[in-house]
Tab-separated table of C-alpha atoms and ligand atoms in Angstrom:
chain	number	residue	atom	x	y	z
A	1	MET	CA	118.363	67.546	118.461
A	2	ASN	CA	118.559	66.941	114.745
A	3	LEU	CA	119.263	70.106	112.816
A	4	ASN	CA	120.518	68.458	109.665
A	5	GLU	CA	117.282	66.939	108.515
A	6	ARG	CA	114.991	68.696	106.074
A	7	ILE	CA	112.829	69.590	109.060
A	8	PRO	CA	115.046	70.525	112.055
A	9	ASN	CA	113.550	68.960	115.171
A	10	ASN	CA	113.985	67.597	118.660
A	11	VAL	CA	111.195	65.028	118.344
A	12	ASN	CA	113.165	62.147	116.789
A	13	LEU	CA	111.506	62.654	113.463
A	14	SER	CA	113.871	60.287	111.643
A	15	GLU	CA	112.642	57.427	113.839
A	16	ASP	CA	108.969	58.095	113.213
A	17	LYS	CA	108.582	57.245	109.540
A	18	LYS	CA	104.830	57.735	109.438
A	19	LEU	CA	105.033	61.250	110.840
A	20	GLN	CA	108.034	62.064	108.693
A	21	ARG	CA	106.110	61.070	105.559
A	22	ALA	CA	103.110	63.162	106.602
A	23	LEU	CA	105.241	66.233	107.328
A	24	GLU	CA	107.311	65.882	104.176
A	25	LYS	CA	104.130	65.683	102.155
A	26	TRP	CA	102.831	68.813	103.862
A	27	LEU	CA	106.122	70.758	103.443
A	28	PRO	CA	105.794	71.608	99.709
A	29	ASN	CA	102.202	72.759	100.271
A	30	TYR	CA	103.407	74.939	103.101
A	31	LEU	CA	106.114	76.454	100.883
A	32	ASP	CA	103.526	77.115	98.151
A	33	TRP	CA	101.353	78.845	100.714
A	34	TRP	CA	104.353	80.884	101.925
A	35	GLN	CA	105.145	81.995	98.370
A	36	GLN	CA	101.520	82.909	97.685
A	37	MET	CA	100.606	84.470	101.021
A	38	GLY	CA	103.896	85.343	102.743
A	39	PRO	CA	105.576	88.791	102.537
A	40	ASP	CA	104.983	90.152	99.040
A	41	GLY	CA	108.025	91.336	97.115
A	42	PHE	CA	110.794	90.294	99.507
A	43	GLN	CA	111.142	86.541	99.089
A	44	GLN	CA	114.562	86.734	97.462
A	45	LYS	CA	116.068	89.293	99.853
A	46	ASP	CA	118.556	88.497	102.589
A	47	VAL	CA	117.067	89.268	105.980
A	48	TYR	CA	118.888	89.278	109.323
A	49	LEU	CA	116.729	86.711	111.112
A	50	ARG	CA	116.652	84.689	114.262
A	51	THR	CA	116.159	80.959	113.789
A	52	ALA	CA	115.277	78.570	116.607
A	53	ILE	CA	117.986	75.916	116.790
A	54	SER	CA	117.693	74.577	120.315
A	55	VAL	CA	115.432	74.588	123.349
A	56	GLU	CA	118.148	75.619	125.806
A	57	PRO	CA	117.195	78.902	127.486
A	58	ASP	CA	120.618	80.375	126.688
A	59	GLY	CA	121.506	80.192	123.039
A	60	TRP	CA	118.276	78.785	121.623
A	61	ALA	CA	118.492	80.981	118.574
A	62	ASN	CA	120.898	81.736	115.781
A	63	PHE	CA	121.043	85.140	114.020
A	64	ASP	CA	122.114	85.372	110.397
A	65	PHE	CA	121.110	86.515	106.925
A	66	VAL	CA	118.521	84.206	105.375
A	67	LYS	CA	116.157	84.339	102.405
A	68	MET	CA	112.731	83.735	103.904
A	69	PRO	CA	111.708	80.731	101.771
A	70	GLU	CA	114.942	79.089	102.968
A	71	TYR	CA	114.153	79.705	106.642
A	72	ARG	CA	114.616	76.517	108.676
A	73	TRP	CA	111.158	76.025	110.093
A	74	GLY	CA	111.576	73.370	112.722
A	75	ILE	CA	109.694	71.457	115.378
A	76	PHE	CA	110.879	72.113	118.903
A	77	LEU	CA	109.274	71.022	122.143
A	78	LYS	CA	110.484	71.886	125.587
A	79	PRO	CA	112.075	68.684	126.976
A	80	ALA	CA	109.720	66.377	128.856
A	81	ALA	CA	109.732	66.557	132.635
A	82	PRO	CA	110.006	63.118	134.224
A	83	ASP	CA	106.718	61.899	135.763
A	84	ALA	CA	104.672	64.838	134.526
A	85	LYS	CA	101.268	65.016	136.194
A	86	ILE	CA	97.975	66.638	135.273
A	87	GLY	CA	98.110	69.892	137.182
A	88	PHE	CA	94.413	70.816	137.579
A	89	GLY	CA	90.817	69.710	137.097
A	90	ASP	CA	89.069	66.452	137.904
A	91	ASN	CA	92.140	64.312	137.208
A	92	LEU	CA	94.583	66.425	139.209
A	93	GLY	CA	97.703	64.443	140.097
A	94	GLN	CA	97.138	61.645	137.564
A	95	PRO	CA	99.948	60.987	135.060
A	96	ALA	CA	99.870	63.516	132.186
A	97	TYR	CA	98.348	62.316	128.923
A	98	GLN	CA	101.023	61.262	126.456
A	99	GLU	CA	98.417	60.289	123.864
A	100	VAL	CA	95.083	61.933	123.126
A	101	PRO	CA	92.443	60.536	125.510
A	102	GLY	CA	89.523	59.269	123.383
A	103	GLU	CA	86.849	61.216	125.233
A	104	PHE	CA	88.680	64.535	124.751
A	105	ARG	CA	89.771	63.976	121.189
A	106	ASN	CA	87.342	66.417	119.586
A	107	ALA	CA	87.892	69.088	122.202
A	108	LEU	CA	91.668	68.877	121.883
A	109	ARG	CA	91.597	68.896	118.112
A	110	ARG	CA	89.416	71.987	118.195
A	111	ILE	CA	91.773	73.762	120.604
A	112	ILE	CA	94.801	72.970	118.434
A	113	VAL	CA	93.129	73.858	115.135
A	114	THR	CA	91.844	77.169	116.517
A	115	GLN	CA	95.301	78.114	117.786
A	116	GLY	CA	96.967	76.823	114.607
A	117	ASP	CA	94.648	78.844	112.355
A	118	THR	CA	95.757	82.153	113.862
A	119	GLU	CA	99.400	81.596	112.889
A	120	PRO	CA	99.154	81.623	109.063
A	121	ALA	CA	96.271	84.110	109.296
A	122	SER	CA	98.517	86.814	110.727
A	123	VAL	CA	101.113	86.239	108.007
A	124	GLU	CA	98.357	86.760	105.428
A	125	GLN	CA	97.106	89.907	107.151
A	126	GLN	CA	100.620	91.408	107.117
A	127	ARG	CA	101.553	90.356	103.600
A	128	GLU	CA	101.701	93.831	102.039
A	129	LEU	CA	103.253	95.718	104.948
A	130	GLY	CA	106.862	95.354	103.851
A	131	LYS	CA	106.232	97.753	100.972
A	132	THR	CA	105.616	100.669	103.348
A	133	CYS	CA	108.123	99.955	106.125
A	134	PRO	CA	109.227	102.961	108.222
A	135	SER	CA	112.807	101.633	108.417
A	136	LEU	CA	114.943	98.568	107.649
A	137	TYR	CA	114.899	97.750	111.350
A	138	ASP	CA	111.097	97.609	111.329
A	139	LEU	CA	111.083	95.679	108.066
A	140	ARG	CA	113.291	93.043	109.629
A	141	ASN	CA	111.077	92.825	112.705
A	142	LEU	CA	107.995	92.332	110.528
A	143	PHE	CA	109.671	89.449	108.728
A	144	GLN	CA	110.891	87.965	112.010
A	145	VAL	CA	107.336	87.879	113.288
A	146	ASN	CA	106.141	86.400	109.985
A	147	VAL	CA	108.628	83.509	109.831
A	148	GLU	CA	108.006	82.656	113.482
A	149	GLU	CA	104.237	82.606	112.982
A	150	GLY	CA	105.056	80.186	110.180
A	151	ARG	CA	106.998	78.059	112.659
A	152	HIS	CA	104.087	78.174	115.101
A	153	LEU	CA	101.930	76.746	112.355
A	154	TRP	CA	104.473	73.933	112.024
A	155	ALA	CA	104.253	73.329	115.759
A	156	MET	CA	100.469	72.888	115.626
A	157	VAL	CA	100.636	70.788	112.447
A	158	TYR	CA	103.121	68.497	114.165
A	159	LEU	CA	100.582	67.853	116.941
A	160	LEU	CA	97.761	67.264	114.459
A	161	GLN	CA	99.750	64.890	112.282
A	162	LYS	CA	101.399	63.022	115.098
A	163	TYR	CA	98.415	62.548	117.408
A	164	PHE	CA	95.199	62.787	115.371
A	165	GLY	CA	95.714	60.374	112.470
A	166	ARG	CA	93.713	60.943	109.333
A	167	ASP	CA	91.573	63.794	110.753
A	168	GLY	CA	94.712	65.542	111.901
A	169	ARG	CA	96.223	65.360	108.430
A	170	ASP	CA	93.011	66.776	106.933
A	171	GLU	CA	93.021	69.602	109.461
A	172	ALA	CA	96.678	70.330	108.640
A	173	ASP	CA	95.740	70.694	104.974
A	174	ALA	CA	92.762	72.915	105.801
A	175	LEU	CA	95.068	75.266	107.729
A	176	LEU	CA	96.737	76.093	104.398
A	177	GLU	CA	93.417	76.508	102.584
A	178	ARG	CA	91.553	79.099	104.664
A	179	ARG	CA	92.472	82.725	103.940
A	180	SER	CA	92.321	85.785	106.155
A	181	GLY	CA	89.403	88.031	105.192
A	182	ASN	CA	88.152	85.762	102.414
A	183	PRO	CA	84.347	85.554	102.775
A	184	ASP	CA	84.232	82.062	101.224
A	185	LYS	CA	86.925	80.497	103.398
A	186	PRO	CA	87.711	82.884	106.231
A	187	ARG	CA	90.052	82.267	109.141
A	188	ILE	CA	88.269	80.949	112.239
A	189	LEU	CA	88.550	83.964	114.571
A	190	GLU	CA	87.338	87.416	113.596
A	191	ALA	CA	90.381	89.465	114.677
A	192	PHE	CA	92.333	87.395	112.155
A	193	ASN	CA	90.063	88.464	109.314
A	194	GLN	CA	90.560	92.186	109.965
A	195	PRO	CA	92.877	93.934	107.520
A	196	CYS	CA	96.275	94.863	108.922
A	197	ASP	CA	97.433	97.028	106.065
A	198	ASP	CA	99.293	99.877	107.698
A	199	TRP	CA	101.969	99.984	110.381
A	200	LEU	CA	99.810	101.520	113.073
A	201	ASN	CA	97.514	98.507	112.699
A	202	PHE	CA	100.537	96.211	112.700
A	203	PHE	CA	101.885	97.591	115.977
A	204	CYS	CA	98.414	97.397	117.537
A	205	PHE	CA	98.049	93.849	116.268
A	206	THR	CA	101.367	92.696	117.723
A	207	MET	CA	100.665	94.562	120.974
A	208	PHE	CA	97.085	93.406	121.540
A	209	THR	CA	96.380	90.382	119.364
A	210	ASP	CA	99.733	88.629	119.757
A	211	ARG	CA	99.303	89.231	123.468
A	212	ASP	CA	96.062	87.259	123.393
A	213	GLY	CA	98.267	84.548	121.860
A	214	LYS	CA	100.566	84.760	124.863
A	215	TYR	CA	97.682	84.122	127.253
A	216	GLN	CA	96.163	81.309	125.186
A	217	LEU	CA	99.571	79.647	124.849
A	218	SER	CA	100.239	80.114	128.565
A	219	ALA	CA	96.929	78.415	129.441
A	220	LEU	CA	97.766	75.561	127.053
A	221	ALA	CA	101.331	75.372	128.364
A	222	GLU	CA	99.679	74.090	131.588
A	223	SER	CA	97.835	71.355	129.688
A	224	GLY	CA	97.707	67.787	130.945
A	225	PHE	CA	98.181	66.721	127.312
A	226	GLU	CA	101.925	66.886	127.587
A	227	PRO	CA	102.951	67.243	123.933
A	228	LEU	CA	100.696	70.312	123.687
A	229	ALA	CA	102.060	71.794	126.911
A	230	ARG	CA	105.661	71.338	125.814
A	231	THR	CA	104.990	72.745	122.339
A	232	CYS	CA	103.345	75.875	123.742
A	233	GLN	CA	106.075	76.388	126.330
A	234	PHE	CA	108.630	76.718	123.568
A	235	MET	CA	106.405	78.901	121.364
A	236	LEU	CA	106.191	81.409	124.202
A	237	THR	CA	109.919	82.110	123.970
A	238	GLU	CA	109.404	83.383	120.418
A	239	GLU	CA	106.147	85.168	121.181
A	240	ALA	CA	107.861	87.600	123.568
A	241	HIS	CA	109.591	89.333	120.658
A	242	HIS	CA	106.311	89.785	118.769
A	243	MET	CA	104.810	91.694	121.676
A	244	PHE	CA	108.024	93.665	122.051
A	245	VAL	CA	107.613	94.786	118.428
A	246	GLY	CA	104.063	96.006	119.128
A	247	ASP	CA	104.688	97.560	122.503
A	248	THR	CA	107.853	99.437	121.526
A	249	GLY	CA	106.444	100.230	118.072
A	250	LEU	CA	103.466	102.029	119.608
A	251	ASN	CA	105.717	103.682	122.159
A	252	ARG	CA	107.832	105.077	119.313
A	253	VAL	CA	104.735	106.349	117.479
A	254	VAL	CA	103.507	108.015	120.694
A	255	LYS	CA	106.928	109.580	121.246
A	256	ARG	CA	107.072	111.030	117.758
A	257	THR	CA	103.504	112.333	118.000
A	258	ALA	CA	104.362	113.993	121.310
A	259	GLN	CA	107.418	115.654	119.750
A	260	LEU	CA	105.318	116.965	116.871
A	261	MET	CA	102.531	118.175	119.212
A	262	LYS	CA	105.065	120.508	120.788
A	263	GLN	CA	106.019	121.872	117.374
A	264	GLY	CA	102.520	122.565	116.064
A	265	ASP	CA	99.703	120.741	114.292
A	266	VAL	CA	100.528	117.028	114.151
A	267	ARG	CA	98.665	116.497	110.875
A	268	GLU	CA	100.352	119.395	109.153
A	269	LEU	CA	103.679	118.056	110.378
A	270	GLY	CA	102.935	114.584	108.982
A	271	GLY	CA	102.487	112.697	112.252
A	272	ILE	CA	99.691	110.530	113.625
A	273	PRO	CA	97.413	112.539	115.963
A	274	LEU	CA	96.951	111.095	119.438
A	275	ASP	CA	93.183	110.651	118.980
A	276	ILE	CA	93.780	108.396	115.971
A	277	ILE	CA	96.213	106.306	118.040
A	278	GLN	CA	93.584	106.074	120.802
A	279	LYS	CA	90.927	104.917	118.321
A	280	HIS	CA	93.225	102.194	117.027
A	281	ILE	CA	93.857	101.047	120.601
A	282	ASN	CA	90.083	100.894	121.133
A	283	PHE	CA	89.594	98.887	117.958
A	284	TRP	CA	92.312	96.246	118.440
A	285	PHE	CA	91.885	95.915	122.198
A	286	SER	CA	88.165	95.177	121.837
A	287	TYR	CA	88.627	92.696	118.996
A	288	SER	CA	91.395	90.970	120.937
A	289	LEU	CA	89.167	90.653	124.036
A	290	ASP	CA	86.723	88.673	121.905
A	291	LEU	CA	89.424	86.059	121.267
A	292	PHE	CA	89.105	84.831	124.852
A	293	GLY	CA	85.556	83.590	124.172
A	294	GLY	CA	82.330	84.043	126.103
A	295	GLU	CA	82.372	85.324	129.703
A	296	ILE	CA	80.252	82.359	130.765
A	297	SER	CA	81.405	79.243	129.000
A	298	SER	CA	80.682	75.551	129.427
A	299	ASN	CA	83.689	74.852	127.169
A	300	SER	CA	86.012	76.591	129.587
A	301	ALA	CA	84.577	74.445	132.415
A	302	ASP	CA	84.942	71.241	130.363
A	303	PHE	CA	88.492	72.036	129.265
A	304	PHE	CA	89.515	72.775	132.835
A	305	ALA	CA	87.783	69.692	134.266
A	306	ALA	CA	89.509	67.516	131.674
A	307	GLY	CA	92.907	69.010	132.461
A	308	LEU	CA	93.322	70.323	128.909
A	309	LYS	CA	93.488	74.094	129.423
A	310	GLY	CA	94.476	75.714	132.705
A	311	ARG	CA	94.717	79.266	133.933
A	312	TYR	CA	97.590	81.673	133.355
A	313	LYS	CA	100.500	80.404	135.484
A	314	GLU	CA	98.201	77.775	136.997
A	315	GLN	CA	101.010	76.107	138.918
A	316	ASP	CA	102.898	79.226	139.958
A	317	GLN	CA	100.163	81.519	141.176
A	318	TYR	CA	97.327	79.344	142.497
A	319	GLU	CA	96.898	76.884	145.381
A	320	ASP	CA	93.501	75.415	144.521
A	321	HIS	CA	93.633	73.590	141.173
A	322	VAL	CA	90.208	71.963	141.356
A	323	LEU	CA	87.787	74.889	141.779
A	324	VAL	CA	84.693	72.903	142.632
A	325	ASP	CA	82.721	75.089	145.017
A	326	GLN	CA	83.947	78.501	143.980
A	327	ASN	CA	82.002	81.229	142.262
A	328	PHE	CA	82.861	84.276	140.219
A	329	THR	CA	80.821	87.467	140.028
A	330	MET	CA	80.600	89.365	136.781
A	331	LYS	CA	78.430	92.017	135.179
A	332	VAL	CA	75.835	90.853	132.694
A	333	VAL	CA	73.004	92.581	130.874
A	334	ALA	CA	69.613	91.540	132.244
A	335	ASP	CA	66.271	93.302	131.677
A	336	GLY	CA	67.962	96.103	129.820
A	337	LYS	CA	70.457	96.956	132.535
A	338	LEU	CA	73.785	95.827	133.907
A	339	SER	CA	73.647	93.663	136.988
A	340	ASP	CA	75.887	91.287	138.912
A	341	ARG	CA	75.647	87.595	138.259
A	342	GLU	CA	77.402	84.822	140.137
A	343	VAL	CA	78.536	81.828	138.099
A	344	PRO	CA	80.605	78.747	138.966
A	345	LEU	CA	84.257	79.698	138.675
A	346	ARG	CA	84.982	76.911	136.194
A	347	ASN	CA	82.479	78.508	133.821
A	348	ALA	CA	84.161	81.888	134.176
A	349	LEU	CA	87.720	80.888	133.261
A	350	ASN	CA	87.677	82.719	129.928
A	351	GLU	CA	86.899	85.857	131.878
A	352	VAL	CA	89.631	85.079	134.427
A	353	LEU	CA	92.184	84.729	131.620
A	354	ARG	CA	90.859	87.891	129.977
A	355	GLY	CA	91.373	89.741	133.278
A	356	GLU	CA	95.042	88.690	133.342
A	357	TYR	CA	95.393	89.938	129.779
A	358	VAL	CA	93.795	93.307	130.547
A	359	ARG	CA	96.206	93.862	133.446
A	360	ASP	CA	99.121	93.091	131.126
A	361	CYS	CA	97.831	95.526	128.482
A	362	GLU	CA	97.523	98.229	131.152
A	363	LYS	CA	101.273	97.988	131.710
A	364	GLY	CA	101.774	98.858	128.049
A	365	LEU	CA	99.533	101.884	128.403
A	366	ALA	CA	101.501	102.968	131.477
A	367	ARG	CA	104.736	102.814	129.448
A	368	TRP	CA	103.287	104.947	126.651
A	369	ASN	CA	101.863	107.438	129.128
A	370	LYS	CA	105.285	107.668	130.730
A	371	THR	CA	106.619	108.638	127.319
A	372	LEU	CA	103.966	111.362	127.036
A	373	ALA	CA	104.902	112.614	130.499
A	374	GLU	CA	108.621	112.603	129.662
A	375	GLU	CA	107.863	114.724	126.613
A	376	GLY	CA	106.132	117.178	128.956
A	377	LEU	CA	102.568	116.562	127.742
A	378	SER	CA	99.491	116.200	129.955
A	379	GLU	CA	97.450	114.094	127.473
A	380	ARG	CA	97.111	110.401	128.311
A	381	LEU	CA	96.102	107.224	126.462
A	382	PHE	CA	93.828	104.617	128.059
A	383	LEU	CA	92.193	101.250	127.535
A	384	PRO	CA	88.478	101.267	126.832
A	385	ASN	CA	86.218	99.350	129.200
A	386	SER	CA	86.146	95.611	128.444
A	387	ARG	CA	82.445	95.769	127.509
A	388	PHE	CA	83.025	98.322	124.755
A	389	HIS	CA	82.633	97.158	121.115
A	390	ARG	CA	82.386	93.436	121.758
A	391	HIS	CA	81.206	90.858	119.262
A	392	VAL	CA	81.533	87.695	121.343
A	393	GLY	CA	80.090	86.791	124.750
A	394	GLU	CA	77.725	88.513	127.188
A	395	TYR	CA	78.145	92.016	125.789
A	396	ALA	CA	77.753	91.187	122.113
A	397	GLY	CA	74.535	92.599	120.702
A	398	HIS	CA	74.495	95.397	123.301
A	399	TYR	CA	76.040	98.841	123.071
A	400	PHE	CA	78.392	100.409	125.581
A	401	ASP	CA	80.248	103.674	125.693
A	402	ILE	CA	84.006	103.771	126.141
A	403	GLU	CA	83.575	103.702	129.953
A	404	GLY	CA	81.377	100.615	129.782
A	405	ASN	CA	77.976	102.253	130.381
A	406	LEU	CA	75.082	100.606	128.603
A	407	ILE	CA	73.747	102.924	125.881
A	408	ALA	CA	71.252	102.707	123.039
A	409	ALA	CA	72.283	101.609	119.556
A	410	GLU	CA	71.579	105.131	118.203
A	411	GLN	CA	73.809	106.716	120.815
A	412	PHE	CA	76.580	104.347	119.843
A	413	GLU	CA	76.146	105.194	116.164
A	414	GLN	CA	76.293	108.905	116.965
A	415	ARG	CA	79.536	108.619	118.886
A	416	LYS	CA	81.210	105.801	116.971
A	417	ALA	CA	83.468	108.167	115.020
A	418	ASP	CA	84.890	109.489	118.311
A	419	TRP	CA	85.780	105.998	119.492
A	420	LEU	CA	86.752	103.882	116.496
A	421	PRO	CA	88.897	104.642	113.444
A	422	THR	CA	86.816	106.158	110.642
A	423	MET	CA	87.488	105.604	106.959
A	424	GLU	CA	88.978	109.067	106.908
A	425	ASP	CA	91.321	108.225	109.842
A	426	ARG	CA	92.433	105.039	108.123
A	427	GLU	CA	93.047	106.845	104.853
A	428	TYR	CA	95.025	109.518	106.629
A	429	VAL	CA	97.266	106.928	108.318
A	430	ARG	CA	97.686	105.136	105.018
A	431	SER	CA	98.692	108.424	103.350
A	432	LEU	CA	101.717	108.567	105.682
A	433	MET	CA	102.926	105.092	104.815
A	434	HIS	CA	105.867	105.540	102.430
A	435	PRO	CA	108.770	103.121	102.517
A	436	VAL	CA	111.996	104.286	104.130
A	437	VAL	CA	114.707	101.776	103.270
A	438	GLU	CA	117.984	103.630	103.607
A	439	PRO	CA	120.021	102.181	106.511
A	440	GLY	CA	119.760	104.482	109.544
A	441	LYS	CA	116.799	106.474	108.182
A	442	ILE	CA	113.327	106.512	109.714
A	443	ALA	CA	109.857	107.683	108.630
A	444	ASN	CA	108.671	111.015	110.004
A	445	TRP	CA	105.674	109.599	111.948
A	446	ILE	CA	107.691	107.333	114.249
A	447	ALA	CA	110.742	107.727	116.504
A	448	PRO	CA	113.768	105.446	116.025
A	449	PRO	CA	114.169	102.514	118.444
A	450	ALA	CA	116.335	102.874	121.544
A	451	THR	CA	118.551	99.972	120.442
A	452	GLY	CA	118.962	97.660	117.475
A	453	ILE	CA	118.653	93.884	117.216
A	454	LYS	CA	121.148	91.499	118.805
A	455	GLY	CA	123.611	94.260	119.698
A	456	LYS	CA	123.615	95.727	116.174
A	457	PRO	CA	123.045	99.480	115.812
A	458	PHE	CA	119.851	100.931	114.351
A	459	GLU	CA	121.902	101.886	111.247
A	460	PHE	CA	122.703	98.236	110.503
A	461	GLU	CA	121.472	96.992	107.107
A	462	TYR	CA	118.959	94.494	108.518
A	463	VAL	CA	117.506	93.691	105.105
A	464	ARG	CA	119.593	93.732	101.926
A	465	LEU	CA	117.325	95.124	99.250
B	501	FE2	FE1	102.231	82.638	116.957
B	502	FE2	FE1	103.043	85.914	117.568
């Protein structure tokens, strides 16, 4: 572990001069990008942040006040297991790849670039949020997520620069050139081009879209390309906090809304009505489902066969890691109606991963509904059907109601305002977003957290403004 270098790392950077030169050349461009596209207006403030300093499960992080541009973005991989083997696919049991196999070079580069692109994209999407934070605690959490997404970008750039030569260096540069929502040079995946300009969107994003990240990283953490697997395994330790921010953030919004519902009209009382929360869930859940890719996918079959991308907890929860003669049944649209179709399981692995994700999201909904019940309300929140409002895969180009029934385009248009946030809903939410920056104070539309960060109370001055 070398923490004293310009780039803290556990990959022996000082002994790999070529990589060190590439990364040190990339570093100033990264810092320029951070200044341009990172949190606007807070770069010189001291923030109580967690920094990864080790890969040991206990004590991997250090908490202290840091100015964000001085954050120690490092490169940390989970230590190599001796004799690692490819855990699934056609080469099951062969030694894991320590270098990029020539025949999978393009596929692997594409996987890494697509994952890498999401990391800076989310920082860009969240750039203006600090100005309307509901509390210092939330402001700190936003910045924690932002600096760690920055570190995730470093993790992917390390792989590109170390293992993909010239192309990898070009891809690393391009990761700093695309911009979220910019029509001329957009980010690769659509959910990462959607604006995330108020805190309800932010909590939905960290709940639903970061959670897609968890499942993608988990599938790649199984990879037979060992450097990728070890990189993703460590990223997952940070990712847990991002989803915590979203899950508990929404729970706190739901709690406050429930309290206000008992007092009178939520709008008049300055809260976020439950139907607007539901519409935001519908919006971000459906966009996040698209991130898993098509239901029937030859890529998913190729990646699995090659041992590049496995299933969620491939080693822990499955016996059969080859999947040659198995099938998977799913609903598809044929002749204007929904019908069952059987496809080879290897071609359905995006859908298998998506199913794991949906079950995980349902647990979040159960927690929020428990909050509603505890407040004595009978209203409940729910997840829309997975076919609703999709732009990628089998259901794209068709229209479904919130329960997943196939409907006509005109019917969808008529009911759209009941299901998805309208301009008016978005403007209303935005009208509530005023900064609250006094230690211990909280905005009216959200409940305070149950506990603070790292044993500190909620009243702690997490950001020194
Ligand atoms: Fe990330
Ligand atoms: Fe994340």
